[in-house]
Coordinates of C-alpha atoms in Angstrom, one line a residue:
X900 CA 101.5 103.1 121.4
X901 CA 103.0 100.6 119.3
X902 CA 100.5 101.0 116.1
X903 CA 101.4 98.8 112.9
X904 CA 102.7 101.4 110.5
X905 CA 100.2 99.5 108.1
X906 CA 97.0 101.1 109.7
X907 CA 94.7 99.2 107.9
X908 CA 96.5 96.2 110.1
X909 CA 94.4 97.7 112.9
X910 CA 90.9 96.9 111.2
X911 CA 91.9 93.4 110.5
X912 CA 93.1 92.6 113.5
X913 CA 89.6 93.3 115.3
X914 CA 88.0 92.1 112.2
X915 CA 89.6 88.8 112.3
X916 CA 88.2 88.3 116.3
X917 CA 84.4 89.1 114.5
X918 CA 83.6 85.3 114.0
X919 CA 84.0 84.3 117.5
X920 CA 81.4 87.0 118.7
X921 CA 79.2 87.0 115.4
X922 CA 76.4 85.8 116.5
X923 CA 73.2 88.1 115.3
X924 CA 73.2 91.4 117.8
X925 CA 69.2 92.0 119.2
X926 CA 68.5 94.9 120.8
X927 CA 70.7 97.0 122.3
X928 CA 73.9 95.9 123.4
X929 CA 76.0 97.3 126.1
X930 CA 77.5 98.0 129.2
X931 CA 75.9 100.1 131.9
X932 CA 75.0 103.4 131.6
X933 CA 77.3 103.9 135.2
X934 CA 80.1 102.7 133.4
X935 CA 79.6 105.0 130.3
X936 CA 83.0 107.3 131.3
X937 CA 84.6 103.8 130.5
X938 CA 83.4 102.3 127.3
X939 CA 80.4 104.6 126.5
X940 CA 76.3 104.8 127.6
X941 CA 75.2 101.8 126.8
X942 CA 72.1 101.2 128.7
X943 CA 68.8 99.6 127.2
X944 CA 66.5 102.0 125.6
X945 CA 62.9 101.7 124.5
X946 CA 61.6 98.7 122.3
X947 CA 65.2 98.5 120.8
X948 CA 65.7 95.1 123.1
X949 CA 67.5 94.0 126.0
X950 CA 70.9 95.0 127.3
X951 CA 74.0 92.1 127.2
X952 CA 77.5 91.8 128.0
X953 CA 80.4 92.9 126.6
X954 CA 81.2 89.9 124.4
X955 CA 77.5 90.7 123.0
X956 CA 78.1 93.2 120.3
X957 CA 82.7 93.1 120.5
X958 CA 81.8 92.3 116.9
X959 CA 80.7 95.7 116.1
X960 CA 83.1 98.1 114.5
X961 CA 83.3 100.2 111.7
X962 CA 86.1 102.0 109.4
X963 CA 84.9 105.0 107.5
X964 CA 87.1 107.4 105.1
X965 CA 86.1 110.7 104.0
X966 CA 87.4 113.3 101.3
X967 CA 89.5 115.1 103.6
X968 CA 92.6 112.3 103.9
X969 CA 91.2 110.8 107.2
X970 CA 89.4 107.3 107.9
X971 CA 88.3 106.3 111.4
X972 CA 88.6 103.0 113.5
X973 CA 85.2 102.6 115.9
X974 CA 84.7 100.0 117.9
X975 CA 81.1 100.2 119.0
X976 CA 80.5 101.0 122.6
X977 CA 77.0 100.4 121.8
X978 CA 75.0 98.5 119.3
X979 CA 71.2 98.9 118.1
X980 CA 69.0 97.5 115.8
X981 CA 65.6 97.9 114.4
X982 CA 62.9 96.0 115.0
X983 CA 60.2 95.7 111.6
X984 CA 57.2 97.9 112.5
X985 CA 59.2 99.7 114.6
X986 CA 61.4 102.4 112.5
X987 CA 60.1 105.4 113.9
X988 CA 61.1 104.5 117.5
X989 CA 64.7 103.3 116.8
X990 CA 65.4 107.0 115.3
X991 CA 63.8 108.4 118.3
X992 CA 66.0 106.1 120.4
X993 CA 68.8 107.1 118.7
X994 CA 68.0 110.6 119.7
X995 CA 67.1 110.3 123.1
X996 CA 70.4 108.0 123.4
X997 CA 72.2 111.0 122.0
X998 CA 70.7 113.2 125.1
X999 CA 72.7 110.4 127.3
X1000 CA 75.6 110.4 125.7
X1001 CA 75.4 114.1 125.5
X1002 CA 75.6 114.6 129.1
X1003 CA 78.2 112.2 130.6
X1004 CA 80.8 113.3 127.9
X1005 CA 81.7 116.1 129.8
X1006 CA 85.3 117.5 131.1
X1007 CA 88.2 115.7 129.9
X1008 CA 91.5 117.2 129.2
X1009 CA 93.9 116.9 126.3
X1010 CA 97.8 116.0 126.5
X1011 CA 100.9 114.3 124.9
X1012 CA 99.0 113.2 121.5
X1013 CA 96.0 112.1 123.6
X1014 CA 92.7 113.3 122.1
X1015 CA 89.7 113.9 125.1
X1016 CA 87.0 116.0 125.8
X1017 CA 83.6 115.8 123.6
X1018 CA 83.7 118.9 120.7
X1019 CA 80.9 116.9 118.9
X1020 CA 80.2 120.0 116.3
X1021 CA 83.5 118.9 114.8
X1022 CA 82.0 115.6 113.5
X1023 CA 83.8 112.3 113.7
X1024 CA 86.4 113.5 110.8
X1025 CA 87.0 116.9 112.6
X1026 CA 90.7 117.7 113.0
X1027 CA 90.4 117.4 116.5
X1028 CA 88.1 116.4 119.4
X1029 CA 86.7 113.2 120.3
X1030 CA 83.1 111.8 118.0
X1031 CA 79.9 111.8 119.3
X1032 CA 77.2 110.3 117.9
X1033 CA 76.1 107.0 116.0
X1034 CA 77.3 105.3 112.9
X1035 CA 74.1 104.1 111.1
X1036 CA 73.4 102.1 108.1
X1037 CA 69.8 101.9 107.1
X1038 CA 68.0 99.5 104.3
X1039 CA 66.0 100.4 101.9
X1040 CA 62.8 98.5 103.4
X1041 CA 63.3 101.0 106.6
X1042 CA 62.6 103.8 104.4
X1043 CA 59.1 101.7 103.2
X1044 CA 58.5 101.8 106.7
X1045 CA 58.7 105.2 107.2
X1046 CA 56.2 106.0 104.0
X1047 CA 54.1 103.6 105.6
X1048 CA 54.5 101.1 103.1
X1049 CA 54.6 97.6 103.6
X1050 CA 57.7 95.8 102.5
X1051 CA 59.1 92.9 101.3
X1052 CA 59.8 90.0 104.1
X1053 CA 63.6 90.5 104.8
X1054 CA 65.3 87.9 107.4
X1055 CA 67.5 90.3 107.9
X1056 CA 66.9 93.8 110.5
X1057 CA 65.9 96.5 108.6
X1058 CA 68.9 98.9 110.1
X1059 CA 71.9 99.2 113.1
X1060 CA 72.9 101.8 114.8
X1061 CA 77.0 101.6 116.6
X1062 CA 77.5 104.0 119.1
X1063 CA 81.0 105.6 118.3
X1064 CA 82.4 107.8 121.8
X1065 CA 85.6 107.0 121.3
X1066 CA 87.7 106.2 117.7
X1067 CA 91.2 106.1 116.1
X1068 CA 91.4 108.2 113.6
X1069 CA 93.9 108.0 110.8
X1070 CA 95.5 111.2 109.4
X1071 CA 96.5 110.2 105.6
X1072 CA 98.0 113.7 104.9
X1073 CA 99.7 114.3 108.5
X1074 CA 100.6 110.4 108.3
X1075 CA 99.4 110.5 112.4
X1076 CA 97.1 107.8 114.2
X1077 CA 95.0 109.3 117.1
X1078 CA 93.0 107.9 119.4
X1079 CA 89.9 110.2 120.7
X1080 CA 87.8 110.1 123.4
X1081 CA 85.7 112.2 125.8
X1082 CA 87.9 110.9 128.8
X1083 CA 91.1 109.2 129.3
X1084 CA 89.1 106.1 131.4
X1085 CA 86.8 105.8 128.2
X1086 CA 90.6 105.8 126.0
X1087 CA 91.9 103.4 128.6
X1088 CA 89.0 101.2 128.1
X1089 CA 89.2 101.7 124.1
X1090 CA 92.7 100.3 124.7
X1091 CA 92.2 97.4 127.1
X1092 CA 88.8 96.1 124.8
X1093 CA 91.3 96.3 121.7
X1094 CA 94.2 94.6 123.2
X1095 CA 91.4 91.6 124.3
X1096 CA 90.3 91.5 120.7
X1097 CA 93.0 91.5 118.8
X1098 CA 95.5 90.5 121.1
X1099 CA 99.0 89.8 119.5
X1100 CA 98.5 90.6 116.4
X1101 CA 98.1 94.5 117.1
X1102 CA 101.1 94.6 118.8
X1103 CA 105.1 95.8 117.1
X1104 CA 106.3 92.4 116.9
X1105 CA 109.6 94.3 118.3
X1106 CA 107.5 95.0 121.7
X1107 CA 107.7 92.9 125.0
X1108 CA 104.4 91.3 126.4
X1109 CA 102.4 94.4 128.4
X1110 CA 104.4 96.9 126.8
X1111 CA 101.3 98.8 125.2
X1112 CA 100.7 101.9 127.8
X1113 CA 97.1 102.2 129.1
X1114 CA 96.4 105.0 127.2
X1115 CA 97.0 105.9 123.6
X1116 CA 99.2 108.4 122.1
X1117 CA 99.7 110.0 118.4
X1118 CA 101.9 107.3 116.2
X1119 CA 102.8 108.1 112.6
X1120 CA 101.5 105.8 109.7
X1121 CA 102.4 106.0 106.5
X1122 CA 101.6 109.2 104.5
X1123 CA 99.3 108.2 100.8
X1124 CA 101.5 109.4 97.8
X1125 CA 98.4 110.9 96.6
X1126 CA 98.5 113.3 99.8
X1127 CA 95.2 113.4 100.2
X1128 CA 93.5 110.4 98.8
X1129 CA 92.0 112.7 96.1
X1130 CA 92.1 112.9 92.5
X1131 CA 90.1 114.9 90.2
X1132 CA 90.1 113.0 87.0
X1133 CA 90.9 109.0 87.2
X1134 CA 92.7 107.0 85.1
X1135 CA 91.6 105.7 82.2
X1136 CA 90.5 101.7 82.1
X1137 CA 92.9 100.1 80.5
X1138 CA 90.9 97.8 78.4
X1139 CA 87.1 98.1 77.9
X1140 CA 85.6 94.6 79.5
X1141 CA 83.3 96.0 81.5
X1142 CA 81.4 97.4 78.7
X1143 CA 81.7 94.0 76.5
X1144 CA 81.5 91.7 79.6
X1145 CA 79.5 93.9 82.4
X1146 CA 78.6 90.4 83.8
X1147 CA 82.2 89.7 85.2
X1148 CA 82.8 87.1 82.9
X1149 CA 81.4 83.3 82.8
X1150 CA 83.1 82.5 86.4
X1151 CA 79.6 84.1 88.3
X1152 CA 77.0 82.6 85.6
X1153 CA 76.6 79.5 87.7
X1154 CA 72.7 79.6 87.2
X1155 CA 71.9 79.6 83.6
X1156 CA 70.9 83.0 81.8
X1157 CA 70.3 84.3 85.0
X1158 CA 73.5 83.9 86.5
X1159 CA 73.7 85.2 90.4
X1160 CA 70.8 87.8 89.6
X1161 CA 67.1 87.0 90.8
X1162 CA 66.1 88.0 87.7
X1163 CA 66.7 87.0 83.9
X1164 CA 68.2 89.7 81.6
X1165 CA 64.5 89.1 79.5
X1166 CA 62.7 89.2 82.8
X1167 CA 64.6 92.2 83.8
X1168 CA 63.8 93.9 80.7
X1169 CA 60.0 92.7 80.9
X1170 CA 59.9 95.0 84.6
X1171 CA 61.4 98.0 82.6
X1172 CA 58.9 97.6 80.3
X1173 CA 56.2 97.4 83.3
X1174 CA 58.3 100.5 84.3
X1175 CA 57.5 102.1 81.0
X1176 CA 53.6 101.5 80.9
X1177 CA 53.1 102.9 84.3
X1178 CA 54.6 105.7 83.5
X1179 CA 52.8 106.5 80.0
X1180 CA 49.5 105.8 82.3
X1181 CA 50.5 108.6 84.1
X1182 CA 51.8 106.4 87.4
X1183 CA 55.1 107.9 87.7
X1184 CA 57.4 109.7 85.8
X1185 CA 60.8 108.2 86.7
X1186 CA 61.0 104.7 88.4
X1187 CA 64.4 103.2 89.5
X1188 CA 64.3 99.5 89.2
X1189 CA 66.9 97.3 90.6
X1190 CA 67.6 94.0 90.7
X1191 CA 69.6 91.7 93.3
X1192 CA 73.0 89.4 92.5
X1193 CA 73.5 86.9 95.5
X1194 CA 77.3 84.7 95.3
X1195 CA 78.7 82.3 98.1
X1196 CA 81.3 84.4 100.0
X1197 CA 82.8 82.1 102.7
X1198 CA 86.5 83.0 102.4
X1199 CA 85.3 87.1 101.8
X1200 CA 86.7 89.5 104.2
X1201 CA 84.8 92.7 104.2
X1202 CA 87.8 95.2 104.7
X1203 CA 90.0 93.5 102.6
X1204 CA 87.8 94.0 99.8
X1205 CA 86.8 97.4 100.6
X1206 CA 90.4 98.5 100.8
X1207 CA 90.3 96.9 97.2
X1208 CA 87.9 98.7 96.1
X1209 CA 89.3 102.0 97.4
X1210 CA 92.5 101.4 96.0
X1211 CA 91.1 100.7 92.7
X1212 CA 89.4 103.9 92.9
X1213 CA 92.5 105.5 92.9
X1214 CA 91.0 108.0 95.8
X1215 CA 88.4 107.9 98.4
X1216 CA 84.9 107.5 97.4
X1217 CA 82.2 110.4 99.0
X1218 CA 81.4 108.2 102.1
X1219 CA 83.2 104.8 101.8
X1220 CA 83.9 102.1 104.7
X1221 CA 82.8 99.2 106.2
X1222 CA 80.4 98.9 109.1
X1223 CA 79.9 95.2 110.8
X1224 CA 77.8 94.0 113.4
X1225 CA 78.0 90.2 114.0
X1226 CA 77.8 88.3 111.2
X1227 CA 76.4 90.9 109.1
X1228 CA 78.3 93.9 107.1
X1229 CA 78.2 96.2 104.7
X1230 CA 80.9 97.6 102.1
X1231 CA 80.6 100.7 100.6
X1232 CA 82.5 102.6 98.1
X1233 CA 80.0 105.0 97.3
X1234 CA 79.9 108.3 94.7
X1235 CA 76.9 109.4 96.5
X1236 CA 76.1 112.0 99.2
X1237 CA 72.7 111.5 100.4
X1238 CA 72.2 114.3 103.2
X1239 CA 74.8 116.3 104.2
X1240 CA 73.9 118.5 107.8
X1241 CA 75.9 120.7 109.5
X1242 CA 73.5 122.9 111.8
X1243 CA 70.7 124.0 110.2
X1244 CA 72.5 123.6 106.7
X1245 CA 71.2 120.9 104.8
X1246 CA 72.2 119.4 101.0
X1247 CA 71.8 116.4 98.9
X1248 CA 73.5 115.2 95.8
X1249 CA 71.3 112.8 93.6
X1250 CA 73.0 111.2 90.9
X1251 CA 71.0 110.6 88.0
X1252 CA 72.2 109.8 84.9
X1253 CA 75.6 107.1 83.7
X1254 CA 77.7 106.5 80.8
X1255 CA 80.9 104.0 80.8
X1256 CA 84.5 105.5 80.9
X1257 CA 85.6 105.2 77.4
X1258 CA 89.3 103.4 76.1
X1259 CA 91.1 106.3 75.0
X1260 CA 90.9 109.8 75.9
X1261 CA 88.8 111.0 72.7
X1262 CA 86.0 108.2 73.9
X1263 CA 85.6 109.3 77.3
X1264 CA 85.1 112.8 76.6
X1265 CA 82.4 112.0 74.0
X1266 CA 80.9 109.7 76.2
X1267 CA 80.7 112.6 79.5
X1268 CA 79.4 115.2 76.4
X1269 CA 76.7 112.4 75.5
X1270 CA 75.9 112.0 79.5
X1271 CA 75.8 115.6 80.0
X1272 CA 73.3 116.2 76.7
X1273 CA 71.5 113.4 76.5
X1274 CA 67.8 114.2 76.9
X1275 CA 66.5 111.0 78.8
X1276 CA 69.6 111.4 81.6
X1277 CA 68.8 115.3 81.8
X1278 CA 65.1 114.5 82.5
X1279 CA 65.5 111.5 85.0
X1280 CA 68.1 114.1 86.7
X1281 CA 65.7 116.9 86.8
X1282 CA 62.0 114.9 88.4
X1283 CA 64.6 113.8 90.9
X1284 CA 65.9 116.8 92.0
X1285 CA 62.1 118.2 92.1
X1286 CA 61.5 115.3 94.2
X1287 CA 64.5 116.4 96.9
X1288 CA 63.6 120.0 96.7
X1289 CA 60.4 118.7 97.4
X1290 CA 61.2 116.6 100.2
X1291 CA 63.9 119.2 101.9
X1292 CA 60.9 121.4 101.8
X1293 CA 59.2 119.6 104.5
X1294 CA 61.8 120.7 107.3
X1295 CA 63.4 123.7 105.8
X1296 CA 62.7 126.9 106.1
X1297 CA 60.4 128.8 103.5
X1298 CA 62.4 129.7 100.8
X1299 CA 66.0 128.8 101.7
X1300 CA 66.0 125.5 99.4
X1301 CA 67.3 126.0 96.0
X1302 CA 69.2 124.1 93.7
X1303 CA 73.2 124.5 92.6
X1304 CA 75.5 122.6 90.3
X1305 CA 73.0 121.9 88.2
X1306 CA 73.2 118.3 85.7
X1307 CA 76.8 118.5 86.3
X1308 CA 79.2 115.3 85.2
X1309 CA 81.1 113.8 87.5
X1310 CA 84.1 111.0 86.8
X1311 CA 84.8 107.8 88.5
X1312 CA 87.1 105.1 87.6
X1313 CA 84.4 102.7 85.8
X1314 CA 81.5 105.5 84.6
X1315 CA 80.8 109.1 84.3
X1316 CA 77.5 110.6 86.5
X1317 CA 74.6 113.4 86.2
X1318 CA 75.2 114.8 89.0
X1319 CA 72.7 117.9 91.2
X1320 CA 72.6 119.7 94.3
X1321 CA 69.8 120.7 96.5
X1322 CA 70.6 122.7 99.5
X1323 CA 68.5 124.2 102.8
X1324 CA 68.2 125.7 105.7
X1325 CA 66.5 123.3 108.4
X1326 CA 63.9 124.7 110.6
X1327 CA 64.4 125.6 113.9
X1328 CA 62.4 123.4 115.3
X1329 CA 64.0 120.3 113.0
X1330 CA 67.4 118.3 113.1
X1331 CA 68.8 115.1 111.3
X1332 CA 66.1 112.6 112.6
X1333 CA 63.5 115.1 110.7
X1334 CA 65.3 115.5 107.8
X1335 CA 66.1 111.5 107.5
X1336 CA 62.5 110.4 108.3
X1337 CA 61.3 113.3 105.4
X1338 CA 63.7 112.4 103.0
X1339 CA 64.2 108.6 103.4
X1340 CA 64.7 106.3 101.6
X1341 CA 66.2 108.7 98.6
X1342 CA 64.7 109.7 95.6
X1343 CA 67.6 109.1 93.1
X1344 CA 66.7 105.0 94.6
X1345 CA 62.8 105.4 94.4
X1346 CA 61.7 107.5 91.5
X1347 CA 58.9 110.5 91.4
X1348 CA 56.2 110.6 93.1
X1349 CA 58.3 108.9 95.5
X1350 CA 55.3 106.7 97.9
X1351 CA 53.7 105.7 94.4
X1352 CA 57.1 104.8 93.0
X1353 CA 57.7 102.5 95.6
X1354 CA 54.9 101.0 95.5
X1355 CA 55.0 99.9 92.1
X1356 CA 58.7 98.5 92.3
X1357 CA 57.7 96.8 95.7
X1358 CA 55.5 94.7 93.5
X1359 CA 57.9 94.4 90.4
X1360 CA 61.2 93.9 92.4
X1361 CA 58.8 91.3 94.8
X1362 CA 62.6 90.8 97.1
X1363 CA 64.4 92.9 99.4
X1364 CA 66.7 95.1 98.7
X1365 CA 68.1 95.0 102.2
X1366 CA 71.0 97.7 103.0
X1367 CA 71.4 98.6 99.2
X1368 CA 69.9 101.7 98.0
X1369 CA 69.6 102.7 101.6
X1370 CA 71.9 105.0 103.4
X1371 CA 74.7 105.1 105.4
X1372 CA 77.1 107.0 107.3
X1373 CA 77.5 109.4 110.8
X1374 CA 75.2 110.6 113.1
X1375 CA 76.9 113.6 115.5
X1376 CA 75.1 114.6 118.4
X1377 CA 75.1 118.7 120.1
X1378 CA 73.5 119.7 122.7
X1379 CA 70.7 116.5 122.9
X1380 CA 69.9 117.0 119.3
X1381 CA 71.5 114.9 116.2
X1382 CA 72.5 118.2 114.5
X1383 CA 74.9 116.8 112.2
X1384 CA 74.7 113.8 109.3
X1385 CA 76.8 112.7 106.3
X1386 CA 75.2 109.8 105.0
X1387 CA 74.9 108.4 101.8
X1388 CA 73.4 106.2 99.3
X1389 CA 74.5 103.0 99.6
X1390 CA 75.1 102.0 96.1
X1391 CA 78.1 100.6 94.9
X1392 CA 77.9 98.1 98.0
X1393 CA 78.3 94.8 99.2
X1394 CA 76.0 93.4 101.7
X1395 CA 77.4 90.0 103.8
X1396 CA 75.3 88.3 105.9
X1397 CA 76.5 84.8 108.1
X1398 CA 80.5 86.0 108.3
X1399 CA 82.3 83.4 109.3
X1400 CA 80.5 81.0 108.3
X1401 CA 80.4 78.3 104.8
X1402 CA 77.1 80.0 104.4
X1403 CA 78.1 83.1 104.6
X1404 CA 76.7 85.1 101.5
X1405 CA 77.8 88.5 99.7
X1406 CA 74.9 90.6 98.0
X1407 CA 75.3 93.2 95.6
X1408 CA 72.1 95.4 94.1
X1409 CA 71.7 97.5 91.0
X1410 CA 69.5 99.1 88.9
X1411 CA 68.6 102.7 86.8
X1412 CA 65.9 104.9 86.5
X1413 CA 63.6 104.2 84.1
X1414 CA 61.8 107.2 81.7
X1415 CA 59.0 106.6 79.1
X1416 CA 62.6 106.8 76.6
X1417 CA 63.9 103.7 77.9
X1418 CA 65.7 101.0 76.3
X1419 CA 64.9 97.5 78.3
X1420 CA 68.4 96.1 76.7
X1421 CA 70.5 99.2 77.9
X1422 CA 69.2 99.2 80.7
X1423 CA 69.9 95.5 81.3
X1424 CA 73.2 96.6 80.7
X1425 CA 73.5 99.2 82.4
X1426 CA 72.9 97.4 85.7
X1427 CA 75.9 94.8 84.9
X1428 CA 77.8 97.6 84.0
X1429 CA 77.5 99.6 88.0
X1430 CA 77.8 95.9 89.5
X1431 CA 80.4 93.9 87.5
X1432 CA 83.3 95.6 89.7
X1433 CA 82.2 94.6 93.0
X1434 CA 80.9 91.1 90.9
X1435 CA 84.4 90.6 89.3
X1436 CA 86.0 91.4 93.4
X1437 CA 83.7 88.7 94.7
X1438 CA 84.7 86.2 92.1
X1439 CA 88.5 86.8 92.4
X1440 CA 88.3 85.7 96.1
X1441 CA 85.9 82.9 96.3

């Protein structure tokens, strides 16, 4: 098949087709279960809603890189979202689903550079065999939900759920596009939705009209110089702005002192001084308080900044990607690996704990050596990880979780970060919906204890955070059980909401954990600092 050599062309060819179907998804959306060899199950399940037509959710796709030099194309064969007061049954539905889907991706048979027959073990970034399972992005006011918390009135559904059976995935190291499925009908429909989506512009420009075969084959795209998307230490910043300007400059103030933030910087610092006083009453010992920026985004497209914000990370973050459904989506470039399951192994990576990169080389070692000493970072770090070991404890086995890589520093382009590890082994009887709904929302986003942490910022934050500080990532489904996950925090994130149209609105969150040591100025700071490159992205393409 005739793939641009530019595979990031593919993305924005079905991107660009999202505003004609972008009207807000409800329910679940697909086609008949009968037809599932074709484009996927897609019957209606539970409470999520009522089932639709095709045109209904052809705005859902995702692209999703990992580590490994490989980023995946899904168009959704099925779309869900959650209803408020009902987040328990959409992860149950997503399970149940996975039983479904389970049993028609059967058979298949593999040939000429085409990918079938379901191997879901090997996860949707596997080297081979076709995905399985559910890309899922879930908001912070869905984990309230699940502590039985009420939240903060959102407009917005509290999570989505695509259903991913059949994907092109992109080989950055092999420089090979392959498109996977558990069936060559369900590839030949992958194909003919594609072709009706993006039409033209996804064809070789050298190729006649009805040229593309009905199935696909491999096709080489272009190999990264950096073979694998991966570098251990990034470059330096060039110039220091984002620790004299964290803001992104005067072009986003727009609203007085307060600029595109809900909050103040003195009314910001006011809450982390709330944040302070509930902990020396013995409320909490770490609480991380965010705050929301909001900016006019019209003429933003969400994979074009994404693959911005890759490219300036000189690598691929943890879990990075965009996921869309209608005329909401989410960008991610996140650091953060919220549960990783594989089985019955189970680990989580809070990151606790952030210094700037410095301007030369002598800086930004003293400034990872301050991080990785610092007594305030070291403690925040530490009643977070006693919070996940805590959590993990509740579907792992007795005495399998531990911790490892202990307060280490990690390096991104823009900061340094405390990083831990806790690890498990899941009980028998548990998989990736228990772990989620005992874990969920994360601790390195809430603060220790975790329900009364949340509690007090629900009242201090009084807003949404919507998708931020959630999670997302991949769902993979074995044997009628979600047995694998790689989700993570969704930090470092855009959420859009009304693409496509002049009120279509970008919203970034940030925020830090706040100790009894606590400086309500650096801390200000601080949260500029994590959201002034995704600030100074939006700003450059209003």
């Amino acid at each position: 098949m005739p793939w641009p050599a530019d595979a990031a062309a593919l993305a924005r060819a079905i991107a660009a087709q999202t505003a004609a179907s972008r009207a807000a998804p409800s329910g679940t959306m697909g086609p008949d279960a009968t037809g599932a060899g074709a484009a996927g199950a897609g019957a209606a399940g539970g409470g999520s809603g009522t089932g639709g037509t095709d045109e209904d959710w052809s705005g859902a796709w995702c692209w999703l890189d990992d580590w490994g030099g490989r980023s995946v194309l899904g168009l959704a064969s099925e779309l869900r979202v959650a209803e408020r007061g009902r987040e328990r049954e959409f992860l149950a539905e997503l399970r149940d689903a996975g039983v479904v889907s389970e049993r028609i991706a059967t058979g298949g048979r593999s040939g000429d550079g085409v990918s079938t027959g379901a191997t879901p073990t090997d996860g949707v970034f596997a080297e081979e065999g076709a995905p399985q399972g559910w890309v899922v992005a879930l908001g912070y006011e869905f984990g309230q939900a699940l502590l039985g918390i009420d939240a903060a009135p959102d407009d917005a559904e509290p999570a989505i759920a695509l259903r991913l059976d059949t994907a092109l995935v992109l080989d950055h190291v092999r420089g090979v596009a392959e498109l996977r499925g558990p069936d060559e009908a369900a590839l030949d429909a992958w194909v003919a939705r594609f072709e009706r989506q993006a039409g033209e512009s996804a064809r070789d420009d050298s190729a006649p009209a009805g040229s593309v075969p009905s199935r696909a084959v491999s096709a080489e795209i272009a190999v990264r110089a950096d073979g694998n998307g991966v570098i251990d230490q990034p470059e330096l910043q060039s110039q220091p702005e984002l620790r004299t300007r964290p803001d992104g400059g005067g072009a986003l103030r727009g609203g007085g002192a307060r600029g595109p933030w809900r909050k103040t910087p003195a009314a910001y610092e006011a809450e982390v001084e709330a944040c302070r006083a509930a902990i020396r009453d013995g409320e909490a010992y770490v609480l991380c308080l965010t705050d929301t920026a909001e900016v006019s985004a019209p003429n933003v497209d969400p994979l074009t900044l994404y693959l911005e914000l890759r490219e300036g990370a000189r690598g691929r973050p943890a879990r990075g990607g965009v996921i869309v459904a209608g005329g909401r989506a989410l960008v991610s470039a996140s650091p953060e690996r919220f549960l990783s399951i594989d089985g019955r192994r189970i680990a989580t990576h809070p990151i606790k704990g952030t210094r700037p990169r410095g301007a030369t080389p002598e800086e930004d070692a003293r400034l990872a050596q301050e991080l990785r000493t610092d007594p305030k970072e070291r403690a925040e770090n530490l009643m977070i990880v006693d919070l996940m070991r805590n959590d993990l404890s509740r579907v792992c086995a007795p005495g399998t979780v531990a911790t490892s890589g202990f307060l280490r520093v990690e390096t991104h382009p823009h900061v340094h970060q405390l990083v831990s590890t806790v690890e498990g082994e899941l009980l028998p009887s548990a998989d990736a919906i228990d772990a989620i709904e005992a874990c969920f929302p994360g601790g390195s986003m809430t603060g220790a204890p975790k329900r009364r942490a949340v509690e007090i910022l629900r009242d201090l934050e009084r807003g949404p955070r919507g998708l931020y500080s959630g999670c997302f990532g991949w769902l993979g489904v074995e044997a009628g059980r979600i047995t694998e996950a790689e989700l993570a925090m969704t930090i470092r994130s855009v959420e859009f909401r009304g693409i496509g149209t002049l009120a279509a609105t970008a919203r970034v969150g940030a925020g830090g954990g706040i100790t009894i040591d606590s400086e309500p100025g650096r801390e200000e700071a601080e949260k500029r600092l994590k959201a002034a490159p995704l600030l100074l992205r939006l700003r450059d393409r209003r």
